[in-house]
């Protein structure tokens, strides 16, 4: 896929990016290089590649999925701008 300056101008307008007309040619060139690299990546066969979350093998620590009150309301609320008892006080935003 190859983009010309008209396509880049349209993409910039849709993305609400302010672009100078003299920069459109350079942007088209950069976007074309990016798109050609993506095409190269799509050509790579990844059928036998296992998905991974990290390049180093590690086991995620797990904890019990239990609802708690936090255990220490003073520590939780110490940075609250306003509070009422053990609750945050926030300004009303809906009438």
PDB file of C-alpha atoms in Angstrom:
ATOM      1  CA  UNK A   1       0.000   0.000   0.000  1.00  0.00           C
ATOM      2  CA  UNK A   2       1.343   3.382  -0.953  1.00  0.00           C
ATOM      3  CA  UNK A   3       0.079   6.732   0.268  1.00  0.00           C
ATOM      4  CA  UNK A   4       0.283   9.952  -1.698  1.00  0.00           C
ATOM      5  CA  UNK A   5       0.176  13.468  -0.289  1.00  0.00           C
ATOM      6  CA  UNK A   6      -3.597  13.761  -0.839  1.00  0.00           C
ATOM      7  CA  UNK A   7      -4.206  10.618   1.239  1.00  0.00           C
ATOM      8  CA  UNK A   8      -1.868  11.873   3.974  1.00  0.00           C
ATOM      9  CA  UNK A   9      -3.695  15.227   4.032  1.00  0.00           C
ATOM     10  CA  UNK A  10      -7.023  13.428   4.365  1.00  0.00           C
ATOM     11  CA  UNK A  11      -5.695  11.171   7.158  1.00  0.00           C
ATOM     12  CA  UNK A  12      -4.298  14.220   8.976  1.00  0.00           C
ATOM     13  CA  UNK A  13      -7.651  16.005   8.672  1.00  0.00           C
ATOM     14  CA  UNK A  14      -9.545  12.953   9.989  1.00  0.00           C
ATOM     15  CA  UNK A  15      -7.080  12.693  12.880  1.00  0.00           C
ATOM     16  CA  UNK A  16      -7.455  16.439  13.472  1.00  0.00           C
ATOM     17  CA  UNK A  17      -3.728  17.013  13.038  1.00  0.00           C
ATOM     18  CA  UNK A  18      -2.543  20.390  11.839  1.00  0.00           C
ATOM     19  CA  UNK A  19      -0.139  19.764   8.970  1.00  0.00           C
ATOM     20  CA  UNK A  20       1.837  22.189   6.910  1.00  0.00           C
ATOM     21  CA  UNK A  21       1.544  21.586   3.135  1.00  0.00           C
ATOM     22  CA  UNK A  22       5.334  21.477   2.766  1.00  0.00           C
ATOM     23  CA  UNK A  23       5.525  18.586   5.294  1.00  0.00           C
ATOM     24  CA  UNK A  24       3.021  16.331   3.485  1.00  0.00           C
ATOM     25  CA  UNK A  25       5.624  14.766   1.186  1.00  0.00           C
ATOM     26  CA  UNK A  26       7.917  13.869   4.107  1.00  0.00           C
ATOM     27  CA  UNK A  27       4.991  12.508   6.104  1.00  0.00           C
ATOM     28  CA  UNK A  28       3.886  10.392   3.132  1.00  0.00           C
ATOM     29  CA  UNK A  29       7.389   8.955   2.878  1.00  0.00           C
ATOM     30  CA  UNK A  30       7.511   8.152   6.606  1.00  0.00           C
ATOM     31  CA  UNK A  31       4.058   6.562   6.594  1.00  0.00           C
ATOM     32  CA  UNK A  32       4.936   4.482   3.516  1.00  0.00           C
ATOM     33  CA  UNK A  33       8.051   3.169   5.292  1.00  0.00           C
ATOM     34  CA  UNK A  34       5.956   2.263   8.340  1.00  0.00           C
ATOM     35  CA  UNK A  35       3.343   0.500   6.204  1.00  0.00           C
ATOM     36  CA  UNK A  36       5.998  -1.463   4.297  1.00  0.00           C
ATOM     37  CA  UNK A  37       7.506  -2.608   7.612  1.00  0.00           C
ATOM     38  CA  UNK A  38       4.058  -3.749   8.803  1.00  0.00           C
ATOM     39  CA  UNK A  39       3.676  -5.704   5.548  1.00  0.00           C
ATOM     40  CA  UNK A  40       7.032  -7.384   6.221  1.00  0.00           C
ATOM     41  CA  UNK A  41       5.891  -8.335   9.723  1.00  0.00           C
ATOM     42  CA  UNK A  42       2.647  -9.788   8.368  1.00  0.00           C
ATOM     43  CA  UNK A  43       4.653 -12.070   6.096  1.00  0.00           C
ATOM     44  CA  UNK A  44       6.351 -13.752   9.073  1.00  0.00           C
ATOM     45  CA  UNK A  45       4.961 -17.201   9.883  1.00  0.00           C
ATOM     46  CA  UNK A  46       3.973 -17.226  13.559  1.00  0.00           C
ATOM     47  CA  UNK A  47       1.849 -20.384  13.566  1.00  0.00           C
ATOM     48  CA  UNK A  48       4.121 -22.303  15.954  1.00  0.00           C
ATOM     49  CA  UNK A  49       5.022 -19.372  18.207  1.00  0.00           C
ATOM     50  CA  UNK A  50       3.519 -19.515  21.672  1.00  0.00           C
ATOM     51  CA  UNK A  51       2.044 -16.254  22.978  1.00  0.00           C
ATOM     52  CA  UNK A  52       3.970 -14.703  25.833  1.00  0.00           C
ATOM     53  CA  UNK A  53       3.631 -11.822  28.251  1.00  0.00           C
ATOM     54  CA  UNK A  54       7.356 -11.316  28.767  1.00  0.00           C
ATOM     55  CA  UNK A  55      10.635 -12.251  27.105  1.00  0.00           C
ATOM     56  CA  UNK A  56      11.779 -13.859  30.334  1.00  0.00           C
ATOM     57  CA  UNK A  57       9.874 -16.863  31.670  1.00  0.00           C
ATOM     58  CA  UNK A  58       8.162 -16.033  34.929  1.00  0.00           C
ATOM     59  CA  UNK A  59       5.211 -17.203  36.920  1.00  0.00           C
ATOM     60  CA  UNK A  60       2.671 -14.614  38.002  1.00  0.00           C
ATOM     61  CA  UNK A  61       2.051 -14.416  41.714  1.00  0.00           C
ATOM     62  CA  UNK A  62      -1.572 -15.004  42.560  1.00  0.00           C
ATOM     63  CA  UNK A  63      -3.562 -13.969  45.562  1.00  0.00           C
ATOM     64  CA  UNK A  64      -6.985 -14.839  46.828  1.00  0.00           C
ATOM     65  CA  UNK A  65      -9.678 -12.882  45.001  1.00  0.00           C
ATOM     66  CA  UNK A  66     -11.530 -11.501  47.995  1.00  0.00           C
ATOM     67  CA  UNK A  67     -13.314  -8.215  48.623  1.00  0.00           C
ATOM     68  CA  UNK A  68     -11.909  -6.322  51.604  1.00  0.00           C
ATOM     69  CA  UNK A  69     -12.320  -2.879  53.093  1.00  0.00           C
ATOM     70  CA  UNK A  70      -8.612  -2.184  52.722  1.00  0.00           C
ATOM     71  CA  UNK A  71      -7.939  -2.903  56.368  1.00  0.00           C
ATOM     72  CA  UNK A  72      -6.773   0.597  57.254  1.00  0.00           C
ATOM     73  CA  UNK A  73      -9.151   3.450  56.383  1.00  0.00           C
ATOM     74  CA  UNK A  74      -6.808   6.073  57.864  1.00  0.00           C
ATOM     75  CA  UNK A  75      -4.011   5.110  55.480  1.00  0.00           C
ATOM     76  CA  UNK A  76      -6.432   5.030  52.528  1.00  0.00           C
ATOM     77  CA  UNK A  77      -7.931   8.435  53.344  1.00  0.00           C
ATOM     78  CA  UNK A  78      -4.810  10.286  54.507  1.00  0.00           C
ATOM     79  CA  UNK A  79      -4.410  12.048  51.128  1.00  0.00           C
ATOM     80  CA  UNK A  80      -8.108  12.751  50.588  1.00  0.00           C
ATOM     81  CA  UNK A  81      -8.754  16.463  49.939  1.00  0.00           C
ATOM     82  CA  UNK A  82     -12.009  16.251  51.901  1.00  0.00           C
ATOM     83  CA  UNK A  83     -13.528  13.470  53.922  1.00  0.00           C
ATOM     84  CA  UNK A  84     -16.559  12.724  56.006  1.00  0.00           C
ATOM     85  CA  UNK A  85     -15.939   9.936  58.460  1.00  0.00           C
ATOM     86  CA  UNK A  86     -14.359   7.033  56.558  1.00  0.00           C
ATOM     87  CA  UNK A  87     -15.485   8.273  53.125  1.00  0.00           C
ATOM     88  CA  UNK A  88     -14.172  10.626  50.442  1.00  0.00           C
ATOM     89  CA  UNK A  89     -16.210  13.789  49.971  1.00  0.00           C
ATOM     90  CA  UNK A  90     -16.462  14.913  46.346  1.00  0.00           C
ATOM     91  CA  UNK A  91     -18.198  17.898  44.775  1.00  0.00           C
ATOM     92  CA  UNK A  92     -21.611  17.301  43.232  1.00  0.00           C
ATOM     93  CA  UNK A  93     -21.322  17.125  39.428  1.00  0.00           C
ATOM     94  CA  UNK A  94     -24.884  16.198  38.408  1.00  0.00           C
ATOM     95  CA  UNK A  95     -27.927  18.211  39.358  1.00  0.00           C
TER      96      UNK A  95
END
